XYZ file of C-alpha atoms in Angstrom:
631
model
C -1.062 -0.286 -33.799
C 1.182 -2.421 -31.416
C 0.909 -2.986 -27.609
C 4.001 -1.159 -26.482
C 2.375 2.043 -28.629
C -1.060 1.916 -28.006
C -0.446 1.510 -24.025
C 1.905 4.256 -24.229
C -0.300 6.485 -26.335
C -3.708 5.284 -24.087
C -1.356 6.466 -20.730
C -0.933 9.611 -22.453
C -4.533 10.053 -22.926
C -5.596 8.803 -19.904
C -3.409 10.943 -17.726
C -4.310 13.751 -19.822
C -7.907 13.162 -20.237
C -8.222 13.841 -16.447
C -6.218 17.002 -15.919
C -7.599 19.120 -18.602
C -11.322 19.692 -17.522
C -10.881 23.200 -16.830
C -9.260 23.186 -20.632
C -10.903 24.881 -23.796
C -13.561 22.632 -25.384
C -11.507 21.938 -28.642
C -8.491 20.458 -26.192
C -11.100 18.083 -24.370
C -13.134 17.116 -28.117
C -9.651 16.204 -29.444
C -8.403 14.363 -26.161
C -11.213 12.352 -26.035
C -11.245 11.434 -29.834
C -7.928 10.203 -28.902
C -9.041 7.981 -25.930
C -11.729 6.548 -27.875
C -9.700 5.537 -30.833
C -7.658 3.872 -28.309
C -10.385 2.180 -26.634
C -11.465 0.440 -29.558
C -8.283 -1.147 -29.733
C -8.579 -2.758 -26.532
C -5.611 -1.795 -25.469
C -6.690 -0.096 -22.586
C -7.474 -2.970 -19.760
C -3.860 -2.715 -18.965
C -3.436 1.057 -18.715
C -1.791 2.226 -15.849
C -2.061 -0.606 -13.847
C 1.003 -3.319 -14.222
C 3.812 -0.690 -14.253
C 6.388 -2.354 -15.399
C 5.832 -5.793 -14.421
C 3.564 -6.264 -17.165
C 6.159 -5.908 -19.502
C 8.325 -9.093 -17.803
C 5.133 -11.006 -18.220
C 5.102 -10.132 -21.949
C 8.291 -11.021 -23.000
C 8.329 -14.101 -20.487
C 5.030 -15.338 -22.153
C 6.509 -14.890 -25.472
C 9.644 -17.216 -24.306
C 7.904 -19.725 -22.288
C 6.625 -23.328 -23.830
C 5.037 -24.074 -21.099
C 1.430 -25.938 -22.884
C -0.624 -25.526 -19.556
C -0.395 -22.023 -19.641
C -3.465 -20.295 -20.432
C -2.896 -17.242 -23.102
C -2.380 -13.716 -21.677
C -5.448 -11.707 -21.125
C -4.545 -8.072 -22.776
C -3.427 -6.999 -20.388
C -0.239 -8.857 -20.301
C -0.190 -9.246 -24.089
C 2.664 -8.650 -26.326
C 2.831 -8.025 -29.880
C 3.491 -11.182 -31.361
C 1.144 -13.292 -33.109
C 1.757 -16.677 -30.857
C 0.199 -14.856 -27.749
C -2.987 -14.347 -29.791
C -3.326 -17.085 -31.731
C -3.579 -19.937 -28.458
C -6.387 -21.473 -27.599
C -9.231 -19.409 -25.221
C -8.377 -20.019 -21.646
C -10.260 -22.156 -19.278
C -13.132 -20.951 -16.975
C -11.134 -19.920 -14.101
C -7.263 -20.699 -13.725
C -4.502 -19.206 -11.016
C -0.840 -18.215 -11.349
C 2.084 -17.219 -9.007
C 5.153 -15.944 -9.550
C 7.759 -14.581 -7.354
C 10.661 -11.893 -8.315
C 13.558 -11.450 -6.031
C 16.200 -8.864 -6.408
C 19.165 -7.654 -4.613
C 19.046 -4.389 -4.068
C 22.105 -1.068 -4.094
C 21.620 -1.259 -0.326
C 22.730 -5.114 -0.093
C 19.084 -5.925 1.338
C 16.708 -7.726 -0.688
C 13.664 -7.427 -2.265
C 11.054 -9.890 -2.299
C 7.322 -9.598 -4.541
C 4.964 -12.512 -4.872
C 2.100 -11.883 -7.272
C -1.092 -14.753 -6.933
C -3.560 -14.072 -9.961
C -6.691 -15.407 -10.023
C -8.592 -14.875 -13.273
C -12.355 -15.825 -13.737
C -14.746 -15.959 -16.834
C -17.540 -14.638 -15.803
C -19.611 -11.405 -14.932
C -21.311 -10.603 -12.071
C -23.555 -7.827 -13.502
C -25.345 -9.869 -16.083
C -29.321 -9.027 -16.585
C -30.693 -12.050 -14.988
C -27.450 -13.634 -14.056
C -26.765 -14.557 -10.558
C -23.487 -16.558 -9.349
C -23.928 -18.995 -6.975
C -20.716 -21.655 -7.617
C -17.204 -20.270 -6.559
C -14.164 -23.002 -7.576
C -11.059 -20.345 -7.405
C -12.075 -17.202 -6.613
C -12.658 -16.233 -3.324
C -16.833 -16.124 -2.113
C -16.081 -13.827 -0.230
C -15.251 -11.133 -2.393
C -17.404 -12.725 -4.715
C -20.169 -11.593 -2.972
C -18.702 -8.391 -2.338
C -18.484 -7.601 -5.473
C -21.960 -8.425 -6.355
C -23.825 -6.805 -3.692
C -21.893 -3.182 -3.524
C -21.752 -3.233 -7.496
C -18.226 -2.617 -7.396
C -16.524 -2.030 -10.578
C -13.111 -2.171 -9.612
C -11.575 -2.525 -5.742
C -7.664 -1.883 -4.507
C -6.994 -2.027 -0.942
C -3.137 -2.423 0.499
C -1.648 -2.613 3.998
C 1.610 -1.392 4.409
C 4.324 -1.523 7.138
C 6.968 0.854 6.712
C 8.661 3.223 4.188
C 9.659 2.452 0.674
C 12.890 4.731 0.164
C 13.474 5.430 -3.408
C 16.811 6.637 -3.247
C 17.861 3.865 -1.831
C 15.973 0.929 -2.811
C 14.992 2.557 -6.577
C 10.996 2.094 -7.624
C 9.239 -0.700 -6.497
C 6.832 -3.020 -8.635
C 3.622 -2.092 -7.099
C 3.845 1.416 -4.541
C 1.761 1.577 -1.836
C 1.873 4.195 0.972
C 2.658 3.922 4.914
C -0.765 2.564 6.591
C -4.012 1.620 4.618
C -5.066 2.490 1.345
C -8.709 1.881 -0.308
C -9.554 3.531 -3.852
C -12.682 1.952 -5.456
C -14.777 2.615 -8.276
C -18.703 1.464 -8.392
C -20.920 0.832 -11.243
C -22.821 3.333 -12.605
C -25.970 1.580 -11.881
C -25.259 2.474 -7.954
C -27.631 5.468 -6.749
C -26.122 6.324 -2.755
C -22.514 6.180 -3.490
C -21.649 7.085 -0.134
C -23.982 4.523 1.205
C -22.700 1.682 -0.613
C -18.921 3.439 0.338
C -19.905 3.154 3.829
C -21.206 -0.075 4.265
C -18.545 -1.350 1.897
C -15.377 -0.330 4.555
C -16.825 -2.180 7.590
C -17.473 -5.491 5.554
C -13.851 -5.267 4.328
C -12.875 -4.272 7.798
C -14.250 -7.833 9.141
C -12.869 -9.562 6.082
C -8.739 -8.330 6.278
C -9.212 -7.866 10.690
C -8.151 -4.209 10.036
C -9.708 -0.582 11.019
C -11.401 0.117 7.770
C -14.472 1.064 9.510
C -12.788 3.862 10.615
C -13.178 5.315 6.937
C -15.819 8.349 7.001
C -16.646 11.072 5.180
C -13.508 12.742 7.026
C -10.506 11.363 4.908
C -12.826 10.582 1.900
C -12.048 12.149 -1.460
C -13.302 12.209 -5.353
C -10.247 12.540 -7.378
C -11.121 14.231 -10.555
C -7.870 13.090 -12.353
C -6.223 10.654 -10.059
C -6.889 6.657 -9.831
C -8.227 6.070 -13.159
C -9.704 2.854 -14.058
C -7.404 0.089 -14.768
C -9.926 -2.375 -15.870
C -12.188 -2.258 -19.158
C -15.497 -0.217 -19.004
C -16.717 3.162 -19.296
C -17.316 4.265 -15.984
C -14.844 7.137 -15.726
C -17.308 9.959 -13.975
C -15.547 11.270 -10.862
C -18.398 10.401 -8.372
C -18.595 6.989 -8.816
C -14.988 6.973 -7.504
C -13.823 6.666 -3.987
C -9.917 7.147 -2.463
C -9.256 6.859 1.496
C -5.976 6.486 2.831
C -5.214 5.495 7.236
C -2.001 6.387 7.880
C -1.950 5.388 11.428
C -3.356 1.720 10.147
C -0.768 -0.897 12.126
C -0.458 -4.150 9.813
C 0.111 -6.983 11.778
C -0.866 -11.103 11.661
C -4.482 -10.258 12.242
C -4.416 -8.840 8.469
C -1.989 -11.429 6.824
C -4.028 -14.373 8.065
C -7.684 -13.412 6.290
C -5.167 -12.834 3.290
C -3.784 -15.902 3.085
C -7.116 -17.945 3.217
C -7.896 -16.140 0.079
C -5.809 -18.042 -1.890
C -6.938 -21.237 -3.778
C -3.976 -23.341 -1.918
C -4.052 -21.086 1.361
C -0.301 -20.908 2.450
C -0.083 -24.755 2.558
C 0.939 -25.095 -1.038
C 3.072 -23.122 -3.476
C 4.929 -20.557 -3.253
C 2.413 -19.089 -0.030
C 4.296 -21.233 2.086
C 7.198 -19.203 2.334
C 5.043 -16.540 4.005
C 5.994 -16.943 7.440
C 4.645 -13.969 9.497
C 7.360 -14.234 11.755
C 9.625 -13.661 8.931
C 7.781 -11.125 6.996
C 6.806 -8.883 9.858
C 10.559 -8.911 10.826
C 11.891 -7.128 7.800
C 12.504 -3.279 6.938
C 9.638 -3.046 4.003
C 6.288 -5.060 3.998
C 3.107 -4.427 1.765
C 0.036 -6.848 1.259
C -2.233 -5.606 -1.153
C -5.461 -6.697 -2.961
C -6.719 -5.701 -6.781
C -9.600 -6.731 -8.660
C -10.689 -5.069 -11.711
C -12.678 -6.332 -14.727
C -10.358 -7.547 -17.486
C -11.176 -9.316 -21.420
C -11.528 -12.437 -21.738
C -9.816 -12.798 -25.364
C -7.866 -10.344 -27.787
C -11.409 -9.284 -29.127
C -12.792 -8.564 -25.726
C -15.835 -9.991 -26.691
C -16.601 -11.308 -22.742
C -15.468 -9.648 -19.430
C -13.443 -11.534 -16.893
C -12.353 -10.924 -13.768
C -8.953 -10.558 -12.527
C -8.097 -10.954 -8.823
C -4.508 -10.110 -8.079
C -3.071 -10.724 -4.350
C 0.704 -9.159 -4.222
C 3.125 -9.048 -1.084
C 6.256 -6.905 -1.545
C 9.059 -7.356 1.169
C 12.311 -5.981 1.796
C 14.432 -7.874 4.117
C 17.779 -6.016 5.765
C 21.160 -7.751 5.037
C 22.343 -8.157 8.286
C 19.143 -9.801 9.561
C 18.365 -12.330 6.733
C 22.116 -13.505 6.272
C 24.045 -12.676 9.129
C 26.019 -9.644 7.970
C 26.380 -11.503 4.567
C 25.336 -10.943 1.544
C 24.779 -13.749 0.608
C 21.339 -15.097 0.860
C 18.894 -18.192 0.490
C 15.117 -19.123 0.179
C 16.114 -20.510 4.014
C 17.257 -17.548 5.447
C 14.931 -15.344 4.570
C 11.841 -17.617 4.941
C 12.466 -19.924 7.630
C 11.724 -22.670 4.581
C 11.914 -24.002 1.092
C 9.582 -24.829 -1.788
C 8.998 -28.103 -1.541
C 5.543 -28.218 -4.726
C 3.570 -25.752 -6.345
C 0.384 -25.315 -5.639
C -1.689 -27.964 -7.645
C -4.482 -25.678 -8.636
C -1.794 -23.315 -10.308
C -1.661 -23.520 -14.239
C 1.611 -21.244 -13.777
C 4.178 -21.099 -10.739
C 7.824 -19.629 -10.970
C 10.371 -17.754 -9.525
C 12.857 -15.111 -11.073
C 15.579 -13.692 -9.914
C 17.150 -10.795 -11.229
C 20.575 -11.344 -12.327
C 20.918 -8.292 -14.166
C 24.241 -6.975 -12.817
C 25.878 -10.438 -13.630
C 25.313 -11.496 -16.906
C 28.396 -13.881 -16.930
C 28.339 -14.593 -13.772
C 31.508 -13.381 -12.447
C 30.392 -11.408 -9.750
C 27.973 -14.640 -7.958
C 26.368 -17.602 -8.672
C 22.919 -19.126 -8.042
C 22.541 -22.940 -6.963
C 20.986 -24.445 -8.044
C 21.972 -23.231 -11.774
C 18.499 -21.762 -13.242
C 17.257 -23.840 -16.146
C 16.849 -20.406 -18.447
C 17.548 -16.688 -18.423
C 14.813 -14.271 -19.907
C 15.027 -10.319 -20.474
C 12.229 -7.732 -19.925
C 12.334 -4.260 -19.632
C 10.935 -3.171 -16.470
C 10.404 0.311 -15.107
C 12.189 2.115 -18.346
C 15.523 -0.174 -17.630
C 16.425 -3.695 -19.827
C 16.471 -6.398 -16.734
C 17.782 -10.027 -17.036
C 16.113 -12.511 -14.815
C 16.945 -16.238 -13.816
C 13.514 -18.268 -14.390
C 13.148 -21.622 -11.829
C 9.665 -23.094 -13.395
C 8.356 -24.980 -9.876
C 5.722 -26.880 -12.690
C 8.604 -28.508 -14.240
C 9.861 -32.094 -13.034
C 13.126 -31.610 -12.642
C 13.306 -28.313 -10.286
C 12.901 -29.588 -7.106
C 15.562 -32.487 -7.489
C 15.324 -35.783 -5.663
C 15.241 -34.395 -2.033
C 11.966 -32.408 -3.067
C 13.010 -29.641 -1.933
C 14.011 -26.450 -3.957
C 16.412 -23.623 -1.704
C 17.904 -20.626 -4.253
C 20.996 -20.003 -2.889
C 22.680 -16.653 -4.071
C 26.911 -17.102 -3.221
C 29.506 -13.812 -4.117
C 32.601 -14.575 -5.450
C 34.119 -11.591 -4.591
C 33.827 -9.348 -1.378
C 33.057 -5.483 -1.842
C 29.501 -3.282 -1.417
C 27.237 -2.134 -3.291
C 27.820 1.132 -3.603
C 29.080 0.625 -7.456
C 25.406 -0.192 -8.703
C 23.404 2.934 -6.584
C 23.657 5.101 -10.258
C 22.542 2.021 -12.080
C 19.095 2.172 -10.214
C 18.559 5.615 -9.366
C 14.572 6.828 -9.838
C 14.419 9.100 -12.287
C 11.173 10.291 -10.733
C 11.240 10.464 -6.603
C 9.135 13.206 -4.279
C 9.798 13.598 -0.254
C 7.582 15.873 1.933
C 7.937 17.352 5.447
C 6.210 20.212 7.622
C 8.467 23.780 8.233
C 7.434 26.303 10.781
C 7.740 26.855 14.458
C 4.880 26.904 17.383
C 1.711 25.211 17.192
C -0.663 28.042 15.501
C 0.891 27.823 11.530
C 2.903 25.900 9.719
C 3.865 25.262 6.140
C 3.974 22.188 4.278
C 6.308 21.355 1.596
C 6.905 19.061 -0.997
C 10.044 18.113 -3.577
C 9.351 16.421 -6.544
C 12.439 15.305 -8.382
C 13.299 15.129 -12.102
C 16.290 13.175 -12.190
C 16.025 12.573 -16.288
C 19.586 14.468 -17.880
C 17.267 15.875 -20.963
C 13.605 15.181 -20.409
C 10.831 17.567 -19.260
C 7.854 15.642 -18.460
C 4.485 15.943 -16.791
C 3.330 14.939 -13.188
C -0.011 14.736 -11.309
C 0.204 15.454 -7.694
C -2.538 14.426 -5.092
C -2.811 15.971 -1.828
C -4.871 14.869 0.893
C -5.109 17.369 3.878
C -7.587 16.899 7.242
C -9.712 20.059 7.988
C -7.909 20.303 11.243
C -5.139 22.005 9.127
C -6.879 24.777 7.640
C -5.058 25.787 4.473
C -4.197 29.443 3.084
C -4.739 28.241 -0.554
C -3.884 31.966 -1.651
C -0.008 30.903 0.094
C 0.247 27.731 -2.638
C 3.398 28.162 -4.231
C 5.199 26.364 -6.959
C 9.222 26.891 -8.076
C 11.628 25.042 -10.036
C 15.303 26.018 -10.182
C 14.108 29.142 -8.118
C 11.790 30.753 -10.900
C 7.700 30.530 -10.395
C 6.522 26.741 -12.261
C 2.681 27.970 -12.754
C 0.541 24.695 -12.816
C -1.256 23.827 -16.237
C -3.898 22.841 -13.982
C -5.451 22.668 -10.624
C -8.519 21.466 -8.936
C -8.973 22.485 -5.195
C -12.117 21.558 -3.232
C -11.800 23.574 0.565
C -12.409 21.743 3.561
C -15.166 21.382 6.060
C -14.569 21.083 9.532
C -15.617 17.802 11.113
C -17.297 16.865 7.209
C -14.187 16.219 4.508
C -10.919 17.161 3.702
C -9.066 19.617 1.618
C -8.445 18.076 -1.986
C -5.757 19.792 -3.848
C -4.829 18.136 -7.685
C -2.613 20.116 -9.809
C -0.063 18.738 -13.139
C 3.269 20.396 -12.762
C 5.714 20.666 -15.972
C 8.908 19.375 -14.580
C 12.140 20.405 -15.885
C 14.752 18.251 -16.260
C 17.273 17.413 -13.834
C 15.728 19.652 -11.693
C 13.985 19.914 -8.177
C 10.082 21.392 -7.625
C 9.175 23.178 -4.226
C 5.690 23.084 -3.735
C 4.952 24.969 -0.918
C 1.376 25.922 0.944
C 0.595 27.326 4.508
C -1.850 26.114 6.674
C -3.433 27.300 10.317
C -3.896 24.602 13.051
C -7.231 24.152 14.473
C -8.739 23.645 17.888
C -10.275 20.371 18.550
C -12.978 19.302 20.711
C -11.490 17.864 23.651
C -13.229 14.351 22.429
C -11.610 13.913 19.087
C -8.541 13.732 19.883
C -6.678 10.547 20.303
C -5.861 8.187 22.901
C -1.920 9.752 22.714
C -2.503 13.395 21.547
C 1.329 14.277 22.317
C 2.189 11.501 19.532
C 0.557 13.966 16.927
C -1.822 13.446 14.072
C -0.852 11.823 10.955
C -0.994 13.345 7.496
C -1.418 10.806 4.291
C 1.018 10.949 1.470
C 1.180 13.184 -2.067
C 0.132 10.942 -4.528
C 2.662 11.527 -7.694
C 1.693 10.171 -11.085
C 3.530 10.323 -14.707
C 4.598 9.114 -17.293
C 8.133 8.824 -17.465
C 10.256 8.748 -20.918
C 12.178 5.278 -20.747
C 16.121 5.190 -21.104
C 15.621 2.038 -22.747
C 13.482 1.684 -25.860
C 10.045 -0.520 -25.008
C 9.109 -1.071 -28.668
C 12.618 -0.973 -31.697
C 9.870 0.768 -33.467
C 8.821 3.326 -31.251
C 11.740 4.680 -29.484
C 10.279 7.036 -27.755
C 8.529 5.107 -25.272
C 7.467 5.915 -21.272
C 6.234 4.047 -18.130
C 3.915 5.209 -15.293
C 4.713 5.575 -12.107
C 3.055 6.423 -8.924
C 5.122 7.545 -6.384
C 4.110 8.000 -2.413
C 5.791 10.445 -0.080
C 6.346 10.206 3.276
C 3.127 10.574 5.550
C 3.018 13.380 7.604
C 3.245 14.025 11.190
C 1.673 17.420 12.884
C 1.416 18.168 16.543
C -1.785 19.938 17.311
C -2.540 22.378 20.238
C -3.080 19.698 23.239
C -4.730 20.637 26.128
C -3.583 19.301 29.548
C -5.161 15.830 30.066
C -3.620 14.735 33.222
C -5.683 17.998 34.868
C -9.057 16.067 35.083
C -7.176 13.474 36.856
C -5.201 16.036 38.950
C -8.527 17.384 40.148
C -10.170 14.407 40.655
C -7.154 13.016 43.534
C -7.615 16.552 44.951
C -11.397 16.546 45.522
C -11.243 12.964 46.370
C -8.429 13.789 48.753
C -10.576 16.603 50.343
C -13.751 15.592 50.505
C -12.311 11.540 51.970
C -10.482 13.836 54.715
C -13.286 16.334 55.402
C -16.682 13.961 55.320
C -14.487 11.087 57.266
C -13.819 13.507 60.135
C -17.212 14.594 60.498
C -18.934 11.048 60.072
C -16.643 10.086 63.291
C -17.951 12.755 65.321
C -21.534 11.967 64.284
C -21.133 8.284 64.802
C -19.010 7.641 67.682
C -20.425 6.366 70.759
C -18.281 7.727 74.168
C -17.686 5.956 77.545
C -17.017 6.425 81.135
C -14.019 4.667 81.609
C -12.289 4.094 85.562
C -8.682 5.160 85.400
C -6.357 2.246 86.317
C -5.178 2.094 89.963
C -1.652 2.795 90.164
C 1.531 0.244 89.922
C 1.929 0.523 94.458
C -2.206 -0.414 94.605
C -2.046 -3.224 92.502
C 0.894 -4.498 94.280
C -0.822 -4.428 97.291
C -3.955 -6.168 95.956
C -2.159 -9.225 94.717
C -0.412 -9.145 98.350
C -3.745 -9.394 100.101
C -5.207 -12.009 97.497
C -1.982 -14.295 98.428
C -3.010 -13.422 102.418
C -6.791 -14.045 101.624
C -7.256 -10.326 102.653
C -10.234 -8.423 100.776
C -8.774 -6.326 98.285
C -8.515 -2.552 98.494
């Protein structure tokens, strides 16, 4: 069985595996004959997890010559016998890479990936690790202590916009987002949950502590594990999402020392927070997960992957131009790699010019590489910073991209449009009900496919489940299956999961009412007339690939996780500004009333002569002159 089958068929599984619980027993027997068969292949440590980056990795490990680099774990693996056949890799090594690629829009998107890969396993009977070279001690010792089996945790600034900007490499939503799974070996879930949040909330400088058993959820088909094991049981799984969560310096900083070279080496440098925090899209994001160590996944290793996705607007990075340069949108240029990396490069996706007609990068890159990457074929320019020659004599390496020809972008928007996209927003008037819906698009000409939708919803917005409605192309789209677990006020959310058959080339209403509650005049927050935020639907699929993955299997697909836009729902405020009112009142009363009084009670009174008249003291200073006794 090859990779580019096996993955697809184990995503199948997978996706399936999770939404058919409620399914007849002969579905689930032969579903999970399926995932096991798969299992045993190994093919699973990649699963859902690289998107479609992990296919550029394939095909650029199968091109590159490169002798330091260590051989792909299998989760990056191809198909071809070279990959498998190199010798094991070292104890712990570290790679970077950075993709850049101009966008419809004319802005430009930026994603650095740092890997960190180490040969060893914390949960060994008997085995306790002590010695850190690469990997970061401090989640290390995370790790270790909260048995956690796998941990993702992003920070994000802003909106990606699909339409626009087509699917990223790694989505995130607006705000914080924390899904980890534990080992099964861990007894008080919630405990180790708990105490988990505020240690990562002093580690990244962010409000993670804030995470409680109010916006805490147990997917049941959601967030599967991307790493090898066999802990799939729902309730070692945890999935929290702050919306309101501000990124800032105070979280880029902790992630930077992570690295082996911090941001003084490498490709880190160009990380300027100045830079980065002055762009449209930002998103810094942390993943470990438990990966093999060889083909025959005969040892567990652990993979540590620190990504940072950035969009930066035209007009700010060049001017109005469009063209662009290492410089202008970072402030600097490469100048090394970092010297603990066994890999560093950049790409640059030059898809849209194959013979360069339309610009032209200088320096020239060395080589030119194809992948296919989110179901399209993508050509990328590779700059290897471990080679001698890149940086040149002045040590210094700045990408410049240069058109030849003025015009927009507006030819290329069809050449990137999502085939899978969702949006969400609240209806209704007043602030007693409302109605939320959501729009999930299937922009495929031909294809029906699958999707798993995730919705998150606080207690404060009581939902009339028995209102849940789902159409496509106005007829009734009844869901193969749902999972809904109600609310409890002050205690958990609602949890709503259900797969939707889309049609193709077609647009899904789902649609639910919901009642707004009454809070205690303490929980709400310090600006109650802002509102109260709502975290994204959570879309999963897998979507069928224009472009062939595998000559032999055709009929290949991707998955994709797509975030909608976080909600925001004003609640029934009461008048804060009346305490204060009240307070200047009273204050004003009593001050005027008791003041009054106390000067009545205190003062002391006086006899006091009344002053002889203007003629009589005239007179008097007459007769002191004369030396005449005074009147």
């Amino acid at each position: 069985m090859t990779a580019g089958r096996c993955t697809a068929a184990l995503l199948a599984a997978v996706l399936v595996c999770g939404l058919t619980c409620a399914s007849t027993a002969a579905a689930e027997e032969a579903i999970t004959e399926e995932y096991e068969s798969i299992s045993n292949a190994n093919e699973h440590v990649q699963a859902q997890d690289d998107y479609a980056r992990s296919q550029k990795r394939r095909e650029i490990t199968e091109h590159d010559d490169d002798q330091n680099e260590p051989p792909p774990s299998s989760s990056s693996s191809s198909s071809s016998s070279s990959s498998s056949s190199s010798s094991p890799p070292s104890k712990d090594y570290f790679k970077e890479e950075l993709v850049i690629r101009p966008l419809s829009s004319g802005d430009i998107y930026a994603s650095f990936q740092f890997q960190t890969r180490w040969d060893t396993d914390f949960f060994a009977p008997g085995k306790k690790v002590s010695h850190y070279r690469l990997f970061p001690k401090s989640l290390g010792q995370l790790m270790s202590k909260f048995s956690v089996r796998e941990m993702h945790v992003s920070f994000t600034q802003g909106y990606w916009r699909t339409m626009q900007w087509g699917q990223p490499f790694l989505p995130a939503p607006p705000g914080a987002e924390l899904w980890v799974w534990f080992q099964d070996s861990v007894a008080d879930v919630d405990g180790a949950w708990k105490e988990l949040t505020n240690v990562l909330s002093g580690i990244f400088c962010a409000s993670l502590n804030f995470i409680d058993s109010t916006n805490t959820v147990e997917p049941t088909a959601s967030f599967k594990p991307l790493g090898v094991g066999n802990v799939t049981h729902q309730r070692f799984l945890r999935y929290a999402v702050l919306p309101r969560e501000i990124v800032c310096t105070e979280n880029l900083t902790p992630w930077k020392k992570l690295l082996p070279c911090g941001s003084k080496a490498g490709l880190a440098v160009l990380m300027k927070s100045e830079k980065l925090f002055h762009s449209s899209f930002l998103s810094l994001a942390v993943h470990i997960r438990p990966v093999c160590q060889d083909w025959g996944c005969k040892g567990t290793a652990w993979e540590l992957r620190q990504t940072v996705n950035v969009v930066f607007d035209l007009h700010t990075t060049g001017q109005g131009k469009r063209e662009w340069s290492f410089f202008k949108m970072f402030s600097r240029t490469l100048t090394e790699a970092c010297p603990l990396a066994t890999s560093s490069k950049v790409y640059i996706d030059v898809t849209d010019n194959p013979q360069g007609e339309l610009f032209e990068l200088n320096p020239a890159a060395p080589s030119l590489t194809q992948a296919v990457v989110l179901g399209d074929r993508r050509t990328y320019a590779v700059y290897d910073l471990m080679a001698s020659g890149t940086f040149g004599l002045l040590r210094s390496l700045n990408v410049l991209l240069r058109w030849k020809t003025p015009g927009n972008f507006s030819t290329q928007v069809d050449m990137l449009r999502p085939l899978l996209h969702g949006e969400r927003y609240v209806a209704g008037y007043g602030l007693q009900t409302g109605e939320i819906h959501t729009l999930i698009y299937n922009n495929h000409p031909y294809r029906a496919f699958p999707v798993l939708l995730l919705d998150i919803v606080p207690w404060y917005l009581r939902l009339y489940i028995h209102t849940l409605t789902v159409t496509s192309k106005s007829r009734e789209n009844k869901p193969s299956y749902i999972h809904y677990q109600p609310s409890k006020d002050r205690l958990r959310p609602h949890l709503l999961e259900m797969l939707i058959q889309l049609p193709p080339n077609s647009v899904t209403e789902v649609t639910v009412q919901f009642e707004r509650a009454l809070l205690k005049w303490t929980e709400y927050t310090p600006d109650p007339n802002h509102g109260f935020y709502v975290g994204s639907s959570v879309i999963s699929a897998l979507v069928p690939s224009v472009v062939a993955m595998d000559t032999i299997f055709p009929e290949s697909s991707y998955f994709v996780r797509v975030y909608t836009e976080p909600l925001l729902v004003n609640l029934p405020t009461p008048d804060f500004s009346m305490p204060y009112n009240v307070i200047c009142l009273t204050c004003t009363v009593v001050a005027v009333g008791y003041g009054s009084l106390y000067n009545l009670l205190t003062r002391t009174f006086q006899v006091e002569e009344p002053s002889p008249g203007v003629v009589k003291r005239l007179a008097n200073m007459i007769r002191y002159l004369r030396g005449v006794p005074l009147l």
